[in-house]
Amino acid sequence: MDCGVPFCHNACPLGNIIPDFNDAVYHRDWKTAIEILSTTNNFPEFTGRICPAPCEGSCVLGINKPQVTIEYIEKMIVEKAFEYGMITPNVPTKRTGKKVAIVGSGPAGLAAAAQLNAAGHTVTVYERESRIGGLLRYGIPDFKLEKWVIDRRMDIMEQEGIIFKTNANVGVNVDAEALVKDNDAVVLCGGSTIPRDLPIEGREAKGIYFAMDFLTQQNKRVAGDDEPAHPITAQGKNVLVIGGGDTGSDCVGTSNRHGAKQVVQIELLAKPSDSREENNPWPEWPMILRTSSSHDEGCERKWSILSEAFLKDEDGNVTALQVVEIEWYVKEDGSRSFRKIKGTEREIPCDIVFLAMGFLHPQKEGMLETLKIKVDTRGNVDSTNYQTNKKKIFTAGDMRRGQSLVVWAISEGREAARAVDEYLMGFTQLETKDSEPIRASSFS
Ligand SMILES: Cc1cc2nc3c(=O)[nH]c(=O)nc-3n(C[C@H](O)[C@H](O)[C@H](O)COP(=O)(O)OP(=O)(O)OC[C@H]3O[C@@H](n4cnc5c(N)ncnc54)[C@H](O)[C@@H]3O)c2cc1C
Ligand code: SF4
């Protein structure tokens, strides 16, 4: 590596030590590469497949050439390490006698569990779904992340001593207060699950679904679960996806796999440019147009579109969305706003609509209300150094920071684990982005 001052590791929310593992790979030293990678990332097999790779936006080479493909190198390191038997269960040699319950088995909960178990605590993960993984399992489609990748890691974590309890909905069929009483610490990693709605005229029409209802059903179908009572299918339909982000793109890919007649995806924001704007210089995250493989598979994309009303037939089925084009501008106070463009009103015909406009905050009824957990102004769980308003109760991931990324969830889980370990033991040796890395010694 000849980066001068590298920026990539700073852009990675985990602080992955990228130049060092790249150099090890250059020397075909996979053992050193996985050792370095594992000091900061518990699950490179997830991030190596689905991370949007903010690191690559900060790659020094990216100033004037295509950046180093860090994400794929990461994936290759971890897959080589599995292939060569370098990743084996690392059972703690000493147990502290402290019990920690983790609620939620998404990447935040799993990272917290892995770290706290490594510190010697007895960790139990409670998950309300029938399988472990959170959005890795039930949000992200198999065509982006095959589920054997999660199962492989679960096997290792179980062998390391972590207990997983599925169909365990804390605040519903698991008593939340008893859980707190019976454990020395609890970490809430329940995700951000309340979707943003589109309360416009005609919203009650049949055939309008939240993206997650569609995607979760499909992931369960692929996993071989029984067909639901009300299957949502895009087969032979004119699909309209509202929302231009990752979730929307996953709806596009899934609809195409169902055999949709056509797929249209609309977005309120303006179309990003193909390359960096002047006000978005390197090493910032490039705000550029991103095209996923799902888009490449077939989809008409439209930007600067405001949804005004859903139209329906006499049976109440959605038939079209009334839209108008908008123009974005900067107001005098510097904030951005939009105005409608006269004469651009039109209808987009559709038989099925997926609302993919993000998530508002975690679910409050049930666990959070029972435990009287304070939320912030955005409705996410409030915390100081990952500790909630209740001393024994910590939080991490989307439940704390709002809807985000897998890499951030892993980072949050690690940071929260460090805070819990310190709370339980009075000190901690668990590493996080800003702590001194300690080289793992568990690779053979
Ligand atoms: C469709 C979709 C696609 C995405 N694609 C990407 C991508 O490609 N790359 C990327 O980096 N990020 C992606 N994300 C974002 C990423 O998946 C999330 O940011 C990340 O999973 C958050 O992790 P988490 O552990 O905080 O929460 P989650 O993954 O949401 O996990 C929370 C878990 O807690 C469980 N739970 C909640 N309440 C309870 C309770 N009371 N008792 C027991 N269990 C409970 C839930 O069932 C769930 O399993 C995507 C998100 C979506 C919705
Ligand atoms: S986890 Fe994501 S941001 Fe970090 S090095 Fe890997 S691809 Fe880059």
Coordinates of C-alpha atoms and ligand atoms in Angstrom, one line a residue:
M1 CA 0.0 0.0 0.0
D2 CA 1.3 3.4 -0.9
C3 CA -1.6 5.6 0.3
G4 CA 0.3 8.4 2.1
V5 CA -2.2 9.1 4.8
P6 CA -5.0 6.5 4.5
F7 CA -8.6 7.7 5.3
C8 CA -10.5 4.5 4.6
H9 CA -10.3 3.0 8.1
N10 CA -11.6 6.2 9.6
A11 CA -14.6 6.1 7.2
C12 CA -15.4 2.6 8.2
P13 CA -17.7 2.7 11.3
L14 CA -15.9 -0.2 12.7
G15 CA -12.4 1.3 12.2
N16 CA -11.4 -1.7 10.1
I17 CA -7.6 -1.6 9.7
I18 CA -7.8 -1.7 5.9
P19 CA -4.3 -0.8 4.7
D20 CA -2.8 -3.5 7.0
F21 CA -5.1 -6.3 5.9
N22 CA -4.8 -5.3 2.2
D23 CA -1.1 -5.6 2.6
A24 CA -1.4 -9.0 4.2
V25 CA -3.6 -10.1 1.2
Y26 CA -1.0 -8.7 -1.2
H27 CA 1.5 -11.1 0.5
R28 CA -1.1 -13.9 0.4
D29 CA -0.9 -14.1 4.2
W30 CA -4.6 -14.9 4.9
K31 CA -3.9 -15.8 8.5
T32 CA -2.5 -12.3 9.3
A33 CA -5.3 -10.7 7.2
I34 CA -8.1 -12.5 9.2
E35 CA -6.4 -11.7 12.5
I36 CA -6.3 -8.0 11.7
L37 CA -9.8 -8.0 10.3
S38 CA -11.2 -9.8 13.3
T39 CA -9.9 -7.3 15.8
T40 CA -12.5 -4.8 14.6
N41 CA -15.2 -6.8 12.9
N42 CA -17.1 -9.8 14.3
F43 CA -18.9 -10.5 11.0
P44 CA -16.9 -9.7 7.9
E45 CA -18.9 -12.3 6.0
F46 CA -21.9 -9.9 6.3
T47 CA -20.2 -6.6 5.7
G48 CA -18.1 -8.1 2.9
R49 CA -21.4 -8.9 1.1
I50 CA -23.8 -6.1 1.9
C51 CA -21.9 -3.1 3.2
P52 CA -22.3 0.0 1.1
A53 CA -18.6 0.5 1.8
P54 CA -18.2 4.1 3.0
C55 CA -14.5 3.2 3.3
E56 CA -14.2 3.0 -0.5
G57 CA -15.5 6.6 -0.8
S58 CA -12.5 7.7 1.2
C59 CA -9.9 5.5 -0.5
V60 CA -6.8 7.6 -1.5
L61 CA -6.6 5.9 -4.8
G62 CA -10.2 7.1 -5.4
I63 CA -9.0 10.7 -5.8
N64 CA -8.0 10.1 -9.4
K65 CA -8.6 6.4 -10.1
P66 CA -11.2 3.7 -9.3
Q67 CA -10.9 3.0 -5.6
V68 CA -9.6 -0.2 -4.0
T69 CA -12.4 -2.8 -3.8
I70 CA -12.1 -3.0 0.0
E71 CA -15.5 -4.7 0.6
Y72 CA -14.7 -7.6 -1.8
I73 CA -11.2 -8.0 -0.3
E74 CA -12.9 -8.3 3.1
K75 CA -15.2 -10.9 1.8
M76 CA -12.3 -12.9 0.3
I77 CA -10.3 -12.7 3.5
V78 CA -13.2 -14.2 5.6
E79 CA -14.1 -16.8 3.0
K80 CA -10.5 -17.9 2.7
A81 CA -10.2 -18.1 6.5
F82 CA -13.3 -20.3 6.7
E83 CA -12.0 -22.4 3.8
Y84 CA -8.6 -22.9 5.5
G85 CA -10.2 -23.7 8.9
M86 CA -8.9 -20.6 10.5
I87 CA -12.2 -19.6 12.0
T88 CA -13.1 -21.9 14.9
P89 CA -15.2 -21.5 18.1
N90 CA -13.3 -19.4 20.6
V91 CA -14.7 -20.6 23.9
P92 CA -13.8 -18.3 26.8
T93 CA -11.4 -19.9 29.3
K94 CA -12.9 -18.1 32.3
R95 CA -16.5 -17.3 33.1
T96 CA -17.3 -14.2 35.2
G97 CA -20.5 -15.5 36.7
K98 CA -22.4 -12.5 35.3
K99 CA -25.5 -13.0 33.2
V100 CA -26.4 -10.8 30.3
A101 CA -29.7 -10.9 28.3
I102 CA -29.7 -9.4 24.8
V103 CA -33.1 -8.6 23.2
G104 CA -33.0 -8.9 19.4
S105 CA -30.7 -11.0 17.2
G106 CA -29.9 -8.5 14.4
P107 CA -26.3 -7.5 13.7
A108 CA -26.3 -5.2 16.8
G109 CA -27.5 -7.9 19.2
L110 CA -25.2 -10.5 17.6
A111 CA -22.1 -8.3 17.9
A112 CA -22.9 -7.4 21.5
A113 CA -23.4 -11.1 22.3
A114 CA -20.2 -12.2 20.6
Q115 CA -18.2 -9.5 22.5
L116 CA -19.8 -10.1 25.9
N117 CA -19.4 -13.8 25.6
A118 CA -15.7 -13.3 24.7
A119 CA -15.4 -11.3 27.9
G120 CA -16.6 -14.3 29.9
H121 CA -20.2 -13.4 30.6
T122 CA -23.1 -15.8 30.2
V123 CA -25.1 -14.4 27.3
T124 CA -28.6 -15.3 26.2
V125 CA -30.1 -13.8 23.1
Y126 CA -33.9 -13.4 22.9
E127 CA -35.5 -13.2 19.5
R128 CA -39.2 -13.0 18.8
E129 CA -39.0 -14.4 15.3
S130 CA -38.4 -18.1 14.7
R131 CA -34.9 -17.6 13.3
I132 CA -31.9 -15.6 14.3
G133 CA -30.6 -12.7 12.3
G134 CA -32.9 -9.7 12.4
L135 CA -33.0 -7.8 9.1
L136 CA -30.1 -9.9 7.9
R137 CA -32.6 -12.8 8.0
Y138 CA -36.0 -11.3 7.2
G139 CA -35.3 -7.9 5.5
I140 CA -32.3 -8.4 3.2
P141 CA -33.3 -10.8 0.4
D142 CA -31.5 -14.0 -0.2
F143 CA -30.2 -12.8 -3.5
K144 CA -28.1 -10.2 -1.6
L145 CA -27.3 -12.3 1.5
E146 CA -27.8 -16.1 1.4
K147 CA -28.9 -17.3 4.8
W148 CA -26.4 -20.1 5.1
V149 CA -23.9 -17.3 5.8
I150 CA -25.8 -16.4 9.0
D151 CA -26.3 -20.1 10.0
R152 CA -22.6 -20.8 9.6
R153 CA -21.8 -18.0 12.1
M154 CA -24.7 -19.0 14.5
D155 CA -23.2 -22.5 14.8
I156 CA -19.9 -21.0 15.9
M157 CA -21.5 -18.6 18.3
E158 CA -23.5 -21.5 19.9
Q159 CA -20.4 -23.5 20.2
E160 CA -18.8 -20.5 22.0
G161 CA -21.5 -20.8 24.6
I162 CA -24.1 -18.2 23.5
I163 CA -27.7 -19.3 24.2
F164 CA -30.3 -18.4 21.6
K165 CA -34.0 -18.3 22.4
T166 CA -36.3 -17.9 19.4
N167 CA -40.1 -17.2 19.5
A168 CA -39.2 -15.2 22.6
N169 CA -41.0 -11.9 22.4
V170 CA -39.9 -9.8 25.3
G171 CA -42.8 -7.8 26.7
V172 CA -45.3 -10.3 25.2
N173 CA -44.5 -14.0 25.9
V174 CA -41.3 -13.2 27.9
D175 CA -41.8 -11.1 31.0
A176 CA -39.7 -8.0 30.5
E177 CA -39.4 -7.0 34.2
A178 CA -38.4 -10.6 35.2
L179 CA -35.8 -10.6 32.5
V180 CA -34.2 -7.5 33.9
K181 CA -34.4 -8.9 37.5
D182 CA -32.9 -12.3 36.5
N183 CA -29.9 -10.8 34.7
D184 CA -27.0 -8.6 35.6
A185 CA -27.4 -6.5 32.5
V186 CA -29.8 -6.3 29.5
V187 CA -29.0 -4.9 26.1
L188 CA -32.0 -3.8 24.0
C189 CA -31.3 -4.3 20.2
G190 CA -34.8 -4.5 18.9
G191 CA -34.2 -2.5 15.7
S192 CA -36.3 0.4 14.2
T193 CA -39.4 -1.4 13.1
I194 CA -42.2 1.2 12.6
P195 CA -42.4 2.0 8.9
R196 CA -43.0 5.5 7.5
D197 CA -46.5 5.7 6.0
L198 CA -47.9 7.7 3.1
P199 CA -51.1 9.2 4.5
I200 CA -52.6 10.6 1.2
E201 CA -56.0 10.2 -0.3
G202 CA -56.8 6.6 -1.3
R203 CA -54.3 5.1 1.1
E204 CA -56.9 2.5 2.2
A205 CA -57.1 1.0 -1.3
K206 CA -56.4 -2.7 -1.5
G207 CA -52.9 -3.7 -2.8
I208 CA -50.8 -1.1 -0.9
Y209 CA -48.3 -2.8 1.4
F210 CA -45.3 -1.8 3.5
A211 CA -42.1 -3.1 1.9
M212 CA -41.2 -5.2 4.9
D213 CA -44.5 -7.1 4.8
F214 CA -43.6 -8.2 1.2
L215 CA -39.9 -8.8 1.8
T216 CA -40.3 -10.7 5.1
Q217 CA -42.9 -13.0 3.5
Q218 CA -40.6 -13.7 0.6
N219 CA -37.6 -14.5 2.8
K220 CA -39.8 -16.9 4.8
R221 CA -41.0 -18.4 1.6
V222 CA -37.4 -19.0 0.4
A223 CA -36.6 -20.5 3.8
G224 CA -39.3 -23.0 3.2
D225 CA -41.9 -21.8 5.7
D226 CA -45.6 -22.4 5.2
E227 CA -47.3 -20.1 2.7
P228 CA -49.0 -17.3 4.7
A229 CA -52.8 -16.9 4.7
H230 CA -52.6 -13.7 2.6
P231 CA -49.7 -14.1 0.2
I232 CA -48.4 -10.9 -1.3
T233 CA -47.2 -11.5 -4.9
A234 CA -46.0 -9.3 -7.7
Q235 CA -46.5 -12.0 -10.3
G236 CA -47.9 -10.5 -13.6
K237 CA -48.5 -7.2 -11.9
N238 CA -47.7 -3.5 -12.6
V239 CA -45.6 -2.8 -9.5
L240 CA -45.0 0.6 -8.1
V241 CA -42.3 1.0 -5.5
I242 CA -42.4 4.3 -3.5
G243 CA -38.9 5.1 -2.1
G244 CA -35.6 5.1 -3.8
G245 CA -33.4 3.5 -1.1
D246 CA -32.0 0.0 -0.3
T247 CA -35.4 -1.3 0.8
G248 CA -37.0 0.0 -2.4
S249 CA -34.3 -1.7 -4.5
D250 CA -34.9 -5.0 -2.6
C251 CA -38.6 -4.7 -3.5
V252 CA -37.6 -4.2 -7.2
G253 CA -35.4 -7.3 -7.2
T254 CA -38.0 -9.4 -5.4
S255 CA -40.8 -8.2 -7.8
N256 CA -38.8 -9.2 -10.8
R257 CA -38.1 -12.6 -9.3
H258 CA -41.9 -13.0 -8.8
G259 CA -42.4 -12.3 -12.5
A260 CA -43.8 -8.8 -12.4
K261 CA -45.2 -7.3 -15.6
Q262 CA -43.3 -4.0 -15.0
V263 CA -41.7 -2.3 -12.1
V264 CA -41.5 1.4 -11.6
Q265 CA -39.7 3.0 -8.6
I266 CA -40.3 6.6 -7.7
E267 CA -38.4 8.9 -5.3
L268 CA -39.2 12.4 -3.9
L269 CA -35.6 13.6 -4.0
A270 CA -33.8 14.8 -7.1
K271 CA -31.7 12.5 -9.2
P272 CA -28.2 12.5 -7.9
S273 CA -25.4 13.3 -10.3
D274 CA -23.1 10.6 -11.8
S275 CA -20.0 11.9 -10.2
R276 CA -19.1 14.0 -7.1
E277 CA -20.4 17.6 -7.0
E278 CA -18.0 20.4 -6.0
N279 CA -19.5 20.7 -2.6
N280 CA -19.0 16.9 -1.9
P281 CA -15.3 16.5 -2.2
W282 CA -13.1 13.4 -1.4
P283 CA -12.9 11.9 1.2
E284 CA -16.6 12.5 2.0
W285 CA -19.1 9.9 1.2
P286 CA -19.9 10.5 -2.5
M287 CA -23.6 11.5 -3.0
I288 CA -23.9 10.0 -6.4
L289 CA -26.3 7.9 -8.4
R290 CA -26.2 4.3 -7.3
T291 CA -27.6 1.5 -9.4
S292 CA -28.0 -1.9 -7.8
S293 CA -28.1 -5.2 -9.6
S294 CA -31.9 -5.2 -8.9
H295 CA -32.2 -2.0 -11.0
D296 CA -30.1 -3.5 -13.7
E297 CA -32.5 -6.5 -13.8
G298 CA -35.3 -4.3 -14.9
C299 CA -36.9 -1.2 -13.5
E300 CA -38.0 2.3 -14.6
R301 CA -36.7 4.8 -12.1
K302 CA -38.1 8.3 -11.6
W303 CA -36.9 11.1 -9.3
S304 CA -38.5 14.4 -8.1
I305 CA -41.9 12.8 -7.9
L306 CA -44.5 13.8 -5.4
S307 CA -47.3 11.3 -4.6
E308 CA -50.7 13.0 -4.4
A309 CA -53.4 10.4 -4.3
F310 CA -54.0 6.7 -4.9
L311 CA -56.8 5.8 -7.3
K312 CA -58.9 2.6 -6.9
D313 CA -61.6 0.7 -8.9
E314 CA -65.1 -0.1 -7.7
D315 CA -63.8 -3.1 -5.7
G316 CA -61.4 -0.9 -3.8
N317 CA -58.2 -2.2 -5.6
V318 CA -55.5 0.3 -6.3
T319 CA -55.3 1.2 -10.0
A320 CA -52.9 4.2 -10.1
L321 CA -51.0 6.8 -8.2
Q322 CA -51.6 10.4 -9.0
V323 CA -48.3 12.3 -9.0
V324 CA -46.8 15.6 -9.9
E325 CA -43.2 16.5 -10.7
I326 CA -41.3 18.8 -8.3
E327 CA -38.4 21.1 -8.5
W328 CA -36.0 21.4 -5.5
Y329 CA -34.5 24.7 -4.5
V330 CA -32.5 26.3 -1.7
K331 CA -34.4 28.7 0.5
E332 CA -33.0 32.0 1.8
D333 CA -32.3 30.4 5.2
G334 CA -30.2 27.7 3.5
S335 CA -32.7 24.9 3.9
R336 CA -34.0 22.9 0.9
S337 CA -37.6 22.9 -0.2
F338 CA -39.6 22.0 -3.3
R339 CA -42.3 23.4 -5.5
K340 CA -44.7 21.5 -7.8
I341 CA -44.1 22.0 -11.6
K342 CA -47.4 23.0 -13.2
G343 CA -48.6 20.8 -16.0
T344 CA -46.7 17.7 -14.9
E345 CA -49.6 16.1 -13.1
R346 CA -50.2 12.5 -14.3
E347 CA -51.1 9.0 -13.2
I348 CA -48.8 6.0 -12.8
P349 CA -50.9 2.9 -13.4
C350 CA -50.2 0.1 -10.8
D351 CA -51.9 -3.0 -9.4
I352 CA -49.6 -3.3 -6.4
V353 CA -47.7 -0.7 -4.4
F354 CA -44.8 -1.1 -2.0
L355 CA -44.1 1.7 0.5
A356 CA -40.4 1.8 1.1
M357 CA -39.8 5.2 2.6
G358 CA -37.8 4.2 5.7
F359 CA -38.6 3.6 9.3
L360 CA -39.6 6.1 12.0
H361 CA -38.5 4.5 15.3
P362 CA -38.6 1.3 17.4
Q363 CA -41.9 -0.2 18.5
K364 CA -42.8 1.4 21.9
E365 CA -45.7 -0.8 23.0
G366 CA -44.6 -3.9 24.8
M367 CA -41.0 -4.0 26.0
L368 CA -40.1 -0.3 26.0
E369 CA -43.3 0.8 27.6
T370 CA -43.3 -1.9 30.2
L371 CA -39.7 -1.1 31.2
K372 CA -40.4 2.6 31.1
I373 CA -37.5 3.3 28.8
K374 CA -37.0 6.9 27.8
V375 CA -36.9 7.8 24.1
D376 CA -35.4 10.8 22.4
T377 CA -37.1 13.5 20.3
R378 CA -36.9 11.2 17.2
G379 CA -38.5 8.3 19.2
N380 CA -35.4 6.2 19.4
V381 CA -34.1 4.8 22.7
D382 CA -32.3 7.5 24.6
S383 CA -28.9 6.6 26.0
T384 CA -25.7 7.9 27.5
N385 CA -22.7 5.8 26.5
Y386 CA -25.2 3.1 25.4
Q387 CA -26.9 3.0 28.9
T388 CA -30.6 3.9 28.9
N389 CA -32.4 5.8 31.7
K390 CA -32.4 2.4 33.6
K391 CA -29.0 1.6 35.1
K392 CA -29.0 -2.1 34.2
I393 CA -30.4 -1.7 30.7
F394 CA -28.3 -0.8 27.7
T395 CA -29.2 -0.4 24.0
A396 CA -27.5 -0.5 20.6
G397 CA -28.2 -0.6 16.8
D398 CA -31.2 0.9 15.0
M399 CA -33.2 0.9 18.2
R400 CA -30.8 3.6 19.5
R401 CA -29.4 5.4 16.4
G402 CA -32.5 5.0 14.1
Q403 CA -32.5 3.2 10.8
S404 CA -29.0 2.7 9.6
L405 CA -26.6 0.1 8.2
V406 CA -25.4 -3.4 9.2
V407 CA -21.8 -2.0 9.7
W408 CA -23.2 0.6 12.1
A409 CA -25.2 -2.0 14.0
I410 CA -22.1 -4.2 14.5
S411 CA -20.2 -1.1 15.6
E412 CA -23.0 -0.2 18.1
G413 CA -23.2 -3.8 19.4
R414 CA -19.4 -3.7 20.1
E415 CA -19.5 -0.3 21.7
A416 CA -22.5 -1.3 23.9
A417 CA -20.7 -4.5 24.9
R418 CA -17.7 -2.5 26.1
A419 CA -20.0 -0.2 28.2
V420 CA -21.8 -3.3 29.7
D421 CA -18.5 -5.0 30.5
E422 CA -17.2 -1.9 32.2
Y423 CA -20.4 -1.6 34.1
L424 CA -20.3 -5.2 35.3
M425 CA -16.5 -5.5 36.0
G426 CA -15.4 -1.9 36.6
F427 CA -12.9 -2.2 33.7
T428 CA -12.9 -3.6 30.2
Q429 CA -10.5 -5.0 27.6
L430 CA -13.0 -5.2 24.8
E431 CA -11.9 -3.4 21.8
T432 CA -13.9 -0.8 19.8
K433 CA -13.1 1.7 17.1
D434 CA -11.4 4.1 19.4
S435 CA -9.8 1.7 21.8
E436 CA -6.4 0.1 21.5
P437 CA -6.7 -3.0 19.3
I438 CA -5.6 -6.3 20.9
R439 CA -4.6 -8.9 18.4
A440 CA -6.9 -12.0 18.5
S441 CA -5.0 -15.2 19.4
S442 CA -7.7 -17.6 18.4
F443 CA -6.7 -18.4 14.8
S444 CA -5.0 -21.6 14.0
Ligands
LIG1 C1 -35.1 -4.3 3.4 C2 -33.8 -3.8 4.0 C3 -32.6 -3.9 3.3 C4 -31.4 -3.5 3.9 N1 -30.3 -3.7 3.2 C5 -29.1 -3.3 3.8 C6 -27.9 -3.5 3.1 O1 -27.9 -4.0 2.0 N2 -26.7 -3.1 3.8 C7 -26.8 -2.6 5.0 O2 -25.7 -2.3 5.5 N3 -27.9 -2.3 5.7 C8 -29.1 -2.7 5.1 N4 -30.3 -2.5 5.8 C9 -30.2 -1.9 7.1 C10 -29.8 -3.0 8.2 O3 -30.4 -4.2 7.9 C11 -30.1 -2.5 9.6 O4 -29.6 -1.2 9.8 C12 -29.6 -3.5 10.6 O5 -30.1 -4.8 10.4 C13 -30.0 -3.0 12.0 O6 -29.5 -4.0 13.0 P1 -30.2 -4.1 14.4 O7 -29.5 -5.3 15.0 O8 -30.1 -2.8 15.1 O9 -31.7 -4.4 14.2 P2 -32.5 -5.5 13.3 O10 -31.7 -6.1 12.3 O11 -33.8 -4.8 12.9 O12 -32.8 -6.6 14.4 C14 -33.7 -6.4 15.5 C15 -34.2 -7.7 16.0 O13 -34.9 -7.5 17.2 C16 -36.0 -8.4 17.3 N5 -36.9 -7.8 18.3 C17 -37.5 -6.6 18.3 N6 -38.2 -6.5 19.5 C18 -38.1 -7.6 20.1 C19 -38.7 -8.1 21.4 N7 -39.4 -7.3 22.1 N8 -38.3 -9.3 21.8 C20 -37.5 -10.1 21.0 N9 -37.0 -9.7 19.9 C21 -37.3 -8.5 19.4 C22 -36.6 -8.3 15.9 O14 -37.4 -9.4 15.6 C23 -35.3 -8.3 15.1 O15 -34.9 -9.7 14.8 C24 -31.5 -2.9 5.2 C25 -32.7 -2.7 5.9 C26 -33.9 -3.2 5.3 C27 -35.2 -3.0 6.0
SF4_2 S1 -17.2 -2.9 7.0 FE1 -18.0 -1.7 5.3 S2 -17.0 0.4 5.6 FE2 -15.9 -1.1 6.9 S3 -14.1 -1.8 5.7 FE3 -15.8 -3.3 5.3 S4 -16.9 -2.5 3.5 FE4 -15.6 -0.8 4.3

